[in-house]
Short mmCIF file of C-alpha atoms and ligand atoms in Angstrom, two decimals:
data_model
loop_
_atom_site.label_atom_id
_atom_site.label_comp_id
_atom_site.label_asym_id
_atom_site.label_seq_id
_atom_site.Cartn_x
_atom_site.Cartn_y
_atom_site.Cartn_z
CA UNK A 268 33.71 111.00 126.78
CA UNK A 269 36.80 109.45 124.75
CA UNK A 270 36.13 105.75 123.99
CA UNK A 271 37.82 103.79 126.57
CA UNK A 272 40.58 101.08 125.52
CA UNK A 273 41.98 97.75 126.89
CA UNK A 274 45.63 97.49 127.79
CA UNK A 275 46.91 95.98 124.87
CA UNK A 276 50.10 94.16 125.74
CA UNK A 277 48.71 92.44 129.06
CA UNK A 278 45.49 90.61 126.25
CA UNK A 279 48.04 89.65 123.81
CA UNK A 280 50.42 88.08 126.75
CA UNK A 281 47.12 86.24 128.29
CA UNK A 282 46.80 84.94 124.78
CA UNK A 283 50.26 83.80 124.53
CA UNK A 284 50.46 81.96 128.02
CA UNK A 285 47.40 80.84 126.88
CA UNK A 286 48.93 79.31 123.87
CA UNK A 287 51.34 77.49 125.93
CA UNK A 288 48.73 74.60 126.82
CA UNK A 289 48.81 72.36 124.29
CA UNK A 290 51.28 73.90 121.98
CA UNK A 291 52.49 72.43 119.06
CA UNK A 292 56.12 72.52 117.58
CA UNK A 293 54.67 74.30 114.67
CA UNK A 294 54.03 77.00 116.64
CA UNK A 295 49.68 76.27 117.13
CA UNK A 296 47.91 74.35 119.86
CA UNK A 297 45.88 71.27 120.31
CA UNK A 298 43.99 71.42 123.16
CA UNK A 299 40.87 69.38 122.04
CA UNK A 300 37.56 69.81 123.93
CA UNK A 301 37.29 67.71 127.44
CA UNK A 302 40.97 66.77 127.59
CA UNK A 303 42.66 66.78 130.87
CA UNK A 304 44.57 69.78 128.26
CA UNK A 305 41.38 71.60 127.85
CA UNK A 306 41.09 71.45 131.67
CA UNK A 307 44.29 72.80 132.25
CA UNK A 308 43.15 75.59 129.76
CA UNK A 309 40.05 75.89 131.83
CA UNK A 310 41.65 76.52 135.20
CA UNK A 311 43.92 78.78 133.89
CA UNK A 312 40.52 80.99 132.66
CA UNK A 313 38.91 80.13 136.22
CA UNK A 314 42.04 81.41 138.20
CA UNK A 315 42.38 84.28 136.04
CA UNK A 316 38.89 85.80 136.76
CA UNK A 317 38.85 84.82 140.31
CA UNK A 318 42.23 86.66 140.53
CA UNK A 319 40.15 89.47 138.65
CA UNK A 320 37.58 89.84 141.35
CA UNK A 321 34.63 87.55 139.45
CA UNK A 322 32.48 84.66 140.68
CA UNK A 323 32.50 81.64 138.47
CA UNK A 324 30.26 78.82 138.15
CA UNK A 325 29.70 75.38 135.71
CA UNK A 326 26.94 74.17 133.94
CA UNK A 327 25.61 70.56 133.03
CA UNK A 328 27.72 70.65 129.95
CA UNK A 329 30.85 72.20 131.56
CA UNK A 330 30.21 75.94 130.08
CA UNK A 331 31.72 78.00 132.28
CA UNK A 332 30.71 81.71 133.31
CA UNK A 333 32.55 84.33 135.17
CA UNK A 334 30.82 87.37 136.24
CA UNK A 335 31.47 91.03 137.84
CA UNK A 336 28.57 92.56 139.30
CA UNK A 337 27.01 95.77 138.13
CA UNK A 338 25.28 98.13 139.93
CA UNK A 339 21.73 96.74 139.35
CA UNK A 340 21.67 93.26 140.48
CA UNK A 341 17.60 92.77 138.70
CA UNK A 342 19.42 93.61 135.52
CA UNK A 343 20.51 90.65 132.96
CA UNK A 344 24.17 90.15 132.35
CA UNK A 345 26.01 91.79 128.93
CA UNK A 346 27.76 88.65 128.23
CA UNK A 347 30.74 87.95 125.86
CA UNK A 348 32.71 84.65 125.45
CA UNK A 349 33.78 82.13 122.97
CA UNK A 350 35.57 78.98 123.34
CA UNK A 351 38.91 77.32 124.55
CA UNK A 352 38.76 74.17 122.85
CA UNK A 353 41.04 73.69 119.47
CA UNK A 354 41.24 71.76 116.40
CA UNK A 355 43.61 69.08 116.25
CA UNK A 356 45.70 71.48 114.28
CA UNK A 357 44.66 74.62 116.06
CA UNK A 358 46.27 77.97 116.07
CA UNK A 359 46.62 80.44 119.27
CA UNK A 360 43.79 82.94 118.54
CA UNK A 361 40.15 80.91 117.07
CA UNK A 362 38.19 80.52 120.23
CA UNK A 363 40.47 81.88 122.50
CA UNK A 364 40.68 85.70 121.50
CA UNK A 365 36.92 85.61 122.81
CA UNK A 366 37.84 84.65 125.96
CA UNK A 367 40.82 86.53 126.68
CA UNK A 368 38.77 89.79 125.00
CA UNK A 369 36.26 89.48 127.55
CA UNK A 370 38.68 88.73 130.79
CA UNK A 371 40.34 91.93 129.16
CA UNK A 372 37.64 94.00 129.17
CA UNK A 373 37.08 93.40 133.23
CA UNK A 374 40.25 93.88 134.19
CA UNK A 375 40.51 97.08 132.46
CA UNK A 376 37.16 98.02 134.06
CA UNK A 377 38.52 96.96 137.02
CA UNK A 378 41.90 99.12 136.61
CA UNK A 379 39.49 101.96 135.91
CA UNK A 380 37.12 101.73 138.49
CA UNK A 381 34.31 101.92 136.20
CA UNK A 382 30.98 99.84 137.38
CA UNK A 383 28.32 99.22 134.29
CA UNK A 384 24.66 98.60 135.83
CA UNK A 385 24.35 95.20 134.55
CA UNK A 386 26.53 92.44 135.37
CA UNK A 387 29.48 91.68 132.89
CA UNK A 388 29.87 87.92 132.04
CA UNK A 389 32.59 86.00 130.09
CA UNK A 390 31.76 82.46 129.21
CA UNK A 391 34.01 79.70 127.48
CA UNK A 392 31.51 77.78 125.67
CA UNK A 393 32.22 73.76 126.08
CA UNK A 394 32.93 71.85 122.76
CA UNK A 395 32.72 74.88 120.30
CA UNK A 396 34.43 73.16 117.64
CA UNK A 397 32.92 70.05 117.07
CA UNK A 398 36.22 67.84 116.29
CA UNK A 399 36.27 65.32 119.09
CA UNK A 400 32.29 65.21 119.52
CA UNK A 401 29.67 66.17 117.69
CA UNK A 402 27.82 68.40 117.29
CA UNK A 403 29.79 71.34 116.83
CA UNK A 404 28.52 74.67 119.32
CA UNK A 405 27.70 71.79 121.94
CA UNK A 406 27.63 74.00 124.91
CA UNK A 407 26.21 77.22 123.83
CA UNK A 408 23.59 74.69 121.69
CA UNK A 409 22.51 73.34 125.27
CA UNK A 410 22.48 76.65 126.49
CA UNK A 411 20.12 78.28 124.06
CA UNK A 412 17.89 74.99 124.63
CA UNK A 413 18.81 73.26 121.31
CA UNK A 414 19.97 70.33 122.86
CA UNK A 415 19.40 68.79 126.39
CA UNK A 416 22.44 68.26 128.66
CA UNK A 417 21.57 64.69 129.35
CA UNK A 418 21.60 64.05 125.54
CA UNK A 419 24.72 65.85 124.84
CA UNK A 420 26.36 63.76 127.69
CA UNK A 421 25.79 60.33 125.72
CA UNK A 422 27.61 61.26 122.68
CA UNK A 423 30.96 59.40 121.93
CA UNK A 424 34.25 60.27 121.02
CA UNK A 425 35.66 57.85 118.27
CA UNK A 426 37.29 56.03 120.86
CA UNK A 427 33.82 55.58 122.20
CA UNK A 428 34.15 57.95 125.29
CA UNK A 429 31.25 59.55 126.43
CA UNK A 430 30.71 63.60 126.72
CA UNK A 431 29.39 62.88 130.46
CA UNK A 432 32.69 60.59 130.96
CA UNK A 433 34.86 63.08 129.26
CA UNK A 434 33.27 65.98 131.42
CA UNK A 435 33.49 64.03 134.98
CA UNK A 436 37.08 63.10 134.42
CA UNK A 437 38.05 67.10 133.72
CA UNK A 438 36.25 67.55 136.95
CA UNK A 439 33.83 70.41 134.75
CA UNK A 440 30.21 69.11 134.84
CA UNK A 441 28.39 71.40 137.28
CA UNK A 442 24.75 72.63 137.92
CA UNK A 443 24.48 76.01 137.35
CA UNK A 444 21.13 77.04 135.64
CA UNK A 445 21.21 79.18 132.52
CA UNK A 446 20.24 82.59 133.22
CA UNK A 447 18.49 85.59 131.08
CA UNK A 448 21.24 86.99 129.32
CA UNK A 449 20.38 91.15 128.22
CA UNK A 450 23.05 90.99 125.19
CA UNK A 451 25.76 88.74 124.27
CA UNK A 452 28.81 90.13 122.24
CA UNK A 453 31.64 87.17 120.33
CA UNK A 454 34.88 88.49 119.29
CA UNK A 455 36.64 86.52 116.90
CA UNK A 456 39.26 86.34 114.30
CA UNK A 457 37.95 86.46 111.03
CA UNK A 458 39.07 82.95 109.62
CA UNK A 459 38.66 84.29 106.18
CA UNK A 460 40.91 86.54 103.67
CA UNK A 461 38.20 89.60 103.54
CA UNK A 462 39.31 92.18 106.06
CA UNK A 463 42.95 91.64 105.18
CA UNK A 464 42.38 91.70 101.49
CA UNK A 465 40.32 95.06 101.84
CA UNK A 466 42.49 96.64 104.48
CA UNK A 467 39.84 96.78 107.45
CA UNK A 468 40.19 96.00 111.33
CA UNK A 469 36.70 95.57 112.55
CA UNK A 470 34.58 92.96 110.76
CA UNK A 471 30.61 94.28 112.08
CA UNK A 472 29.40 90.12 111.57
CA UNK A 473 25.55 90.77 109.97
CA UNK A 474 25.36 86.54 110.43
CA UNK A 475 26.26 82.85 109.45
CA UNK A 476 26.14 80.72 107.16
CA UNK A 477 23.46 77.94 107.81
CA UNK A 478 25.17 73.90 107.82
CA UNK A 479 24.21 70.25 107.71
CA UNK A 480 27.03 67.39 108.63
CA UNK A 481 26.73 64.22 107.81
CA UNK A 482 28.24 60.77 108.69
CA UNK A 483 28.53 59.11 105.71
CA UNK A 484 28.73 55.01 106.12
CA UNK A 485 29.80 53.23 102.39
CA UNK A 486 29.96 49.69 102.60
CA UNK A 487 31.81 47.44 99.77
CA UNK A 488 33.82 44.36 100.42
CA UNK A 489 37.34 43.45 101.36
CA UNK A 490 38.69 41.61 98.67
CA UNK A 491 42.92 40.60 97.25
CA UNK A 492 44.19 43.07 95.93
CA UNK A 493 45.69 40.76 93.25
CA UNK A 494 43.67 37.63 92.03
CA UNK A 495 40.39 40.44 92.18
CA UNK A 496 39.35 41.84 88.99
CA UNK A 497 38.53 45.42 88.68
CA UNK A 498 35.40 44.61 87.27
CA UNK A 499 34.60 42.86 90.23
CA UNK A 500 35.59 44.93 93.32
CA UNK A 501 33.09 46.65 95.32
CA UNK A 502 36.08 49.04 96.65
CA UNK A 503 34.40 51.51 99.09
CA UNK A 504 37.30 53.70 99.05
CA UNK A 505 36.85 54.48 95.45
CA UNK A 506 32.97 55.11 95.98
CA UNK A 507 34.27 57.71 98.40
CA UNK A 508 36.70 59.39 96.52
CA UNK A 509 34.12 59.59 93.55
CA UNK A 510 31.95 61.65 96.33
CA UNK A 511 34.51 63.77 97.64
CA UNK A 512 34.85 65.03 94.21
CA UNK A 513 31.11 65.13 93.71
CA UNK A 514 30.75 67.40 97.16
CA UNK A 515 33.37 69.97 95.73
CA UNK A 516 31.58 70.17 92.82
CA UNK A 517 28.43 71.13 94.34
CA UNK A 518 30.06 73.79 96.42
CA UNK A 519 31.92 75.22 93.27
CA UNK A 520 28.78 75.10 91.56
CA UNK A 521 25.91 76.69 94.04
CA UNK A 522 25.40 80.20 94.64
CA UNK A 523 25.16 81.99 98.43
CA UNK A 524 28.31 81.56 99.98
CA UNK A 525 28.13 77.68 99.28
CA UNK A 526 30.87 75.50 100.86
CA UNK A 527 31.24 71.85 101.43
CA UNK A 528 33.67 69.55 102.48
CA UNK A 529 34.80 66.39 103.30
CA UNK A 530 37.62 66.32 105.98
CA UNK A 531 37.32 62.74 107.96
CA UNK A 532 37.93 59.60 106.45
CA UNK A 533 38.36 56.02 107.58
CA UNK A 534 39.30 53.51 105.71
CA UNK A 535 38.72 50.24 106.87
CA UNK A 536 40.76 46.98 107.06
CA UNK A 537 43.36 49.91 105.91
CA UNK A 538 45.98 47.72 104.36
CA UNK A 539 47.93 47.99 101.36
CA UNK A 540 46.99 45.12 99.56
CA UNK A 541 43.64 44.77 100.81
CA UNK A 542 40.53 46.24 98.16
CA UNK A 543 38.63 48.94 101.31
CA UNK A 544 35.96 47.53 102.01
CA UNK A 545 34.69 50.27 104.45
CA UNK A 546 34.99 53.71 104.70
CA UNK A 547 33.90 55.92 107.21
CA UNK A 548 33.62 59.31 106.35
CA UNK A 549 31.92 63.23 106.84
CA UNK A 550 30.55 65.47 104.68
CA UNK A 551 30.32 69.91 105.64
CA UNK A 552 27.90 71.40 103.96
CA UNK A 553 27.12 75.50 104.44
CA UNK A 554 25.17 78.34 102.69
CA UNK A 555 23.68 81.85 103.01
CA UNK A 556 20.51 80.44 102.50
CA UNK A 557 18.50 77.46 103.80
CA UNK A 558 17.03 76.96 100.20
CA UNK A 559 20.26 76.85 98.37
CA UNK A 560 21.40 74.56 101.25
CA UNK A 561 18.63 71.84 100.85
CA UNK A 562 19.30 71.79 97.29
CA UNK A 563 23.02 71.03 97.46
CA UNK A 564 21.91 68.08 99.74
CA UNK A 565 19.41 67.27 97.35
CA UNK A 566 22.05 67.07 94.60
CA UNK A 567 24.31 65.36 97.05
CA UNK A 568 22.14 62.59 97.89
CA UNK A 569 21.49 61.59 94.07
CA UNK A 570 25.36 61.73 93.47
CA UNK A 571 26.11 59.13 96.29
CA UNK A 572 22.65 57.24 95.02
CA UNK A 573 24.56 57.05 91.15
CA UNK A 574 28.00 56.18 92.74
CA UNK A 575 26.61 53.51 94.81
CA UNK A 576 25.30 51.90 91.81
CA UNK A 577 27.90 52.37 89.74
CA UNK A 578 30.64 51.05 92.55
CA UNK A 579 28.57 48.31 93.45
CA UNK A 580 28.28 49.46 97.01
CA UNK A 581 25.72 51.13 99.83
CA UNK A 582 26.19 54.31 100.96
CA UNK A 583 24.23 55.43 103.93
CA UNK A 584 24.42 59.03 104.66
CA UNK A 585 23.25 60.36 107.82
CA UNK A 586 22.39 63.77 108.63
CA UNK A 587 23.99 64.91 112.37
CA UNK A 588 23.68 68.51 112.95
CA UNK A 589 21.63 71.29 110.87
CA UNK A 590 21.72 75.05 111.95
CA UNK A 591 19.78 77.54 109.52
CA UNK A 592 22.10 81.11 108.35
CA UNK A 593 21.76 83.05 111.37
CA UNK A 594 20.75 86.72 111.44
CA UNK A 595 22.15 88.68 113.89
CA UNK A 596 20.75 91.99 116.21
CA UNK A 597 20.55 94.58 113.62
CA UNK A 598 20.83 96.96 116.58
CA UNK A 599 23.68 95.21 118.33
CA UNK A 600 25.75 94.86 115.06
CA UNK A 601 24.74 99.02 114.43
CA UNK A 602 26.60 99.39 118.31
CA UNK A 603 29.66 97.67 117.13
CA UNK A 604 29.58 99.68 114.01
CA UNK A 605 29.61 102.89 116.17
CA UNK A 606 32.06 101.57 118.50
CA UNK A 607 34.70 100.89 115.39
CA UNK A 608 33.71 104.69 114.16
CA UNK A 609 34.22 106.20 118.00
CA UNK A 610 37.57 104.68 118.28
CA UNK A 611 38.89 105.74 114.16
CA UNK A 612 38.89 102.08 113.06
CA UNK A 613 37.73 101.14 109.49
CA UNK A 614 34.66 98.93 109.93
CA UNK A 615 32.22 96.96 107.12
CA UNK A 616 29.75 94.45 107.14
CA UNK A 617 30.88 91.24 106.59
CA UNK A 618 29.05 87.49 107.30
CA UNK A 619 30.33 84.52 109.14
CA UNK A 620 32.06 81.30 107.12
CA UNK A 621 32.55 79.69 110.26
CA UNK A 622 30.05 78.31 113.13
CA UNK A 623 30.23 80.57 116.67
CA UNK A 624 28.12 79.84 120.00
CA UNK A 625 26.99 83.46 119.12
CA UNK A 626 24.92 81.81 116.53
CA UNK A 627 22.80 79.74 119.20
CA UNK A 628 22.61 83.00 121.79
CA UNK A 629 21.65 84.74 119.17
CA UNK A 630 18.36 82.90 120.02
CA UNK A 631 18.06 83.75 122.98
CA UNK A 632 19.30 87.33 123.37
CA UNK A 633 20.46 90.09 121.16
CA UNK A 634 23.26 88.77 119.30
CA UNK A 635 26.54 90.58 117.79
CA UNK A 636 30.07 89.50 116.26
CA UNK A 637 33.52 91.52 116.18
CA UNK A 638 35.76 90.07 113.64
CA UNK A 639 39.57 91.09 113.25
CA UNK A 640 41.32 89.68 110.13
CA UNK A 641 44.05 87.13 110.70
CA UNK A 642 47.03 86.66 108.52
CA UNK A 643 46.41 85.22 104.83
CA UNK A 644 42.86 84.18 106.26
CA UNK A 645 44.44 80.88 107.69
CA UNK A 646 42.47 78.98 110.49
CA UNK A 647 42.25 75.03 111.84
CA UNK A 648 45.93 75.15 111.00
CA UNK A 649 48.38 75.83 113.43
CA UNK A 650 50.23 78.90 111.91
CA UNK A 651 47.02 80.87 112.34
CA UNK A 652 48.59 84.19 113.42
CA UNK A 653 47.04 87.64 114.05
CA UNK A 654 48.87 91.11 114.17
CA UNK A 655 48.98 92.69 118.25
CA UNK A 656 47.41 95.88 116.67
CA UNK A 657 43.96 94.16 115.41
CA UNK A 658 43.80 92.28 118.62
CA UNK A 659 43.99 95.12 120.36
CA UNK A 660 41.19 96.73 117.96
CA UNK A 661 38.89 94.34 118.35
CA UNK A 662 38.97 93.92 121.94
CA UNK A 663 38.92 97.75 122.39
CA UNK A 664 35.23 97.16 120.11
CA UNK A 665 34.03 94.50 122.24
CA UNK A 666 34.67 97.32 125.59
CA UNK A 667 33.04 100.10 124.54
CA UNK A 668 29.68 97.88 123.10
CA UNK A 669 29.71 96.28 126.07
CA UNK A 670 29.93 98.92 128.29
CA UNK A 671 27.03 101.00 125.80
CA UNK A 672 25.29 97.70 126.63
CA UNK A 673 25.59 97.71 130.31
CA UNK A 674 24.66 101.46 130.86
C1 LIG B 805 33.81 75.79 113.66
O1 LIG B 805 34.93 76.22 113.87
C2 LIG B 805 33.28 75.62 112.32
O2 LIG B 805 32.94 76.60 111.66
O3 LIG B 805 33.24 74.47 111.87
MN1 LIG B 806 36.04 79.57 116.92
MN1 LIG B 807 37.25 76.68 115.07
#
C-alpha cells in the first residue's frame, strides 16, 4: 500500500488562521498561556475537531484532548499533540504545527474513510512554554504525574495571578482523568539550524537535552548615583551582569550539548540615577547529560558565591524546575524513520535543544519526535517561518506512524 498523505494546503491554512490570534505586526504571535488569547486559540482547536467528528474533553490543568474512535474501544489511544501557547515573541509554527499536524491527520482519515483500531487523540498541552508560569511542560508534567494539578494551580504569574485563577477565567479547568495512552507521537519544528544546514526534512528526535532553571534573587542597596563612591556601592545590577557573563562562559566551556542562559531580568528601583539595588533575574541551564549538567551548576554556584563577595552583595539562587536528557522509544523513533524512507524523504537522527510535553509522555508511554527544519533555525522570535513543503513532510510522517501505531 502507497504511504498515505495529508492534504497539504488545508494544514498550512489551519496554521495560518491559526496565526491570526494574537498576531504581531512583525508578522509572529503572542498568545501567552491562559490568556483570554490563548482561549480564543483554544476554541478555535475545540470547534475545529468537533466540526471534524471528535469528542473533546478538559483536564484539571486545562489540557485538552480530542479523540476519534477506532475500531477497538479496549485499545489505548495513539496520541499526538503539542501546544498552543507562545512566547511573548512567538512565531506561527513552535507549538502549534503539533496541533494542527494531528487535527490534519483526522481529517484526512476522515476524508478517506480509513478507521485505525485504536482511538486517535490530539492534545494541546496547557502552559508548554513556561514564559508566563513556571514550570515550563506544565500540563503534560501533570499529566505524566510529575506535578499535581492542585500544586500547579497555586503558581503565580509575575503579576501575582494564580494558574487556578488564570484557568477559571479562560473557562478551561475541567475534570477529565488521564487515561493509558498506547503511543504518543510530537511533531515539531526543529528550532535549530541542523536539518536546514544538512539539507534534510524529517528530523527522527533520539531525545532532549536535560535542564535546571533557576530564580536568581541578588540583593545590594539603593544608593545616589552621585555623592556614592564606587568603592562603596553594593550595585546588584553589576553583580548580575558579572553572572550573566559567568553563565555564558560555562555553556561555551562544557561539553554535551551544553547551553545556558539568562533571559529575565528585573532591575529594581529601576531609575537612572539610582545605584540597583535589586535584581531579579533567571538562569537556563541544559545538557546531554545529567553529569555534565550538575557540574555546570556546580561551577555556577561558586561563580555567584565569588561575585557576591566581590560586589558586596547576596545572591540567592533557587533551583525551580529540573528534567534529566530524555531518551526516547527506540522503536517509535525506528517507525518514524521508516515512515520518512516509505514516503522518499531524507531522514537522520538528530536530539532535541528545546523542552516538548513529549519529554514527560515519554514516561508514560512510548515516546517519538518528528522535527522539520525551520528557516535559519530561528524560534521565540516572531519571524520564525517554515517552508509549506516541510510542513507538509512532517505531517505526512506523523500519519503514516500513527496509523502503523493504531493498526
Ligand atoms: C521551550 O520552548 C523550551 O525549550 O524552553
Ligand atoms: Mn514548542
Ligand atoms: Mn517554545
Amino acid at each position: 500500500m502507497p504511504p498515505l498523505t495529508i492534504d497539504a494546503d488545508r494544514l498550512w491554512q489551519s496554521l495560518m488562521d491559526l496565526a491570526q490570534i494574537g498576531a504581531t505586526p512583525k508578522g509572529g504571535v503572542k498568545r501567552l498561556t491562559l490568556t483570554d488569547l490563548d482561549r480564543q486559540g483554544r476554541d478555535c482547536f475545540v470547534g475545529w475537531c468537533k466540526a471534524a467528528g471528535m469528542t473533546t474533553r478538559v483536564d484539571a490543568i486545562g489540557n485538552i484532548f480530542a479523540r476519534r474512535a477506532g475500531s477497538d474501544p479496549s485499545l489505548p489511544p495513539v496520541m499526538t499533540g503539542s501546544h498552543l501557547d507562545t512566547q511573548p515573541s512567538g512565531g506561527k509554527f513552535d507549538g502549534a504545527f503539533g496541533v494542527m499536524a494531528g487535527l490534519e491527520v483526522v481529517r484526512r482519515l476522515n476524508d478517506l474513510g480509513v478507521t485505525t483500531r485504536a482511538p486517535i487523540e490530539v492534545a494541546a498541552w496547557t502552559n508548554e512554554e513556561g514564559s508566563r508560569f513556571v514550570p515550563t511542560m506544565m500540563g503534560s508534567g501533570v499529566y505524566a504525574g510529575i506535578y499535581t494539578a492542585e500544586a500547579m494551580h497555586r503558581q503565580k504569574d509575575v503579576d501575582g495571578v494564580s494558574v487556578g485563577e488564570a484557568l477559571a477565567a479562560i473557562g478551561y479547568r475541567g475534570d477529565a482523568p488521564p487515561v493509558r495512552v498506547g503511543a504518543y507521537f510530537e511533531a515539531h519544528i526543529e528550532q535549530g539550524p541542523v536539518l536546514e544546514d544538512t539539507k534534510t526534512t524529517i528530523g527522527a528526535v533520539l531525545g532532549g537535552l536535560g535542564q535546571r532553571w533557576f530564580d536568581v534573587e541578588i540583593v545590594g542597596q539603593d544608593a545616589h548615583a552621585g555623592p556614592t563612591p564606587m568603592e562603596l556601592r553594593k550595585d546588584a545590577l553589576l553583580a548580575a551582569s558579572r553572572l550573566v557573563i559567568e553563565v555564558n562562559r560555562v555553556a561555551r566551556e562544557y561539553p554535551d550539548n551544553a547551553r545556558a542562559t539568562v533571559g529575565h531580568m528585573r532591575v529594581s528601583p529601576n531609575s537612572r540615577n539610582v545605584v540597583p539595588g535589586t535584581v531579579d533575574m533567571t538562569m537556563d541551564v541544559r545538557n546531554a547529560r545529567d553529569e555534565t549538567l550538575l557540574a555546570m551548576v556546580a561551577d555556577l554556584r561558586k561563580s555567584a558565591e565569588a561575585i557576591a563577595a566581590e560586589c558586596r552583595v547576596a545572591i540567592d539562587v533557587r533551583e525551580v524546575l529540573y528534567f534529566a536528557p530524555s531518551h526516547f522509544d527506540p522503536a517509535l523513533v525506528d517507525s518514524v524513520r521508516k515512515a520518512a524512507a516509505a514516503l522518499g524523504l531524507s531522514c537522520r537522527d538528530i536530539v532535541s535543544g528545546a523542552a516538548h510535553d513529549a519529554v514527560y509522555m515519554n514516561r508514560v508511554a512510548p515516546t517519538a519526535m518528528i522535527f522539520v527544519p525551520c528557516e535559519g533555525g530561528l524560534s521565540h522570535n516572531e519571524l520564525e517561518n517554515a517552508r509549506p513543503e516541510h510542513i507538509a513532510a512532517g505531517a505526512n510522517v506523523l500519519i503514516n506512524a500513527m496509523v502503523a501505531a493504531a493498526g
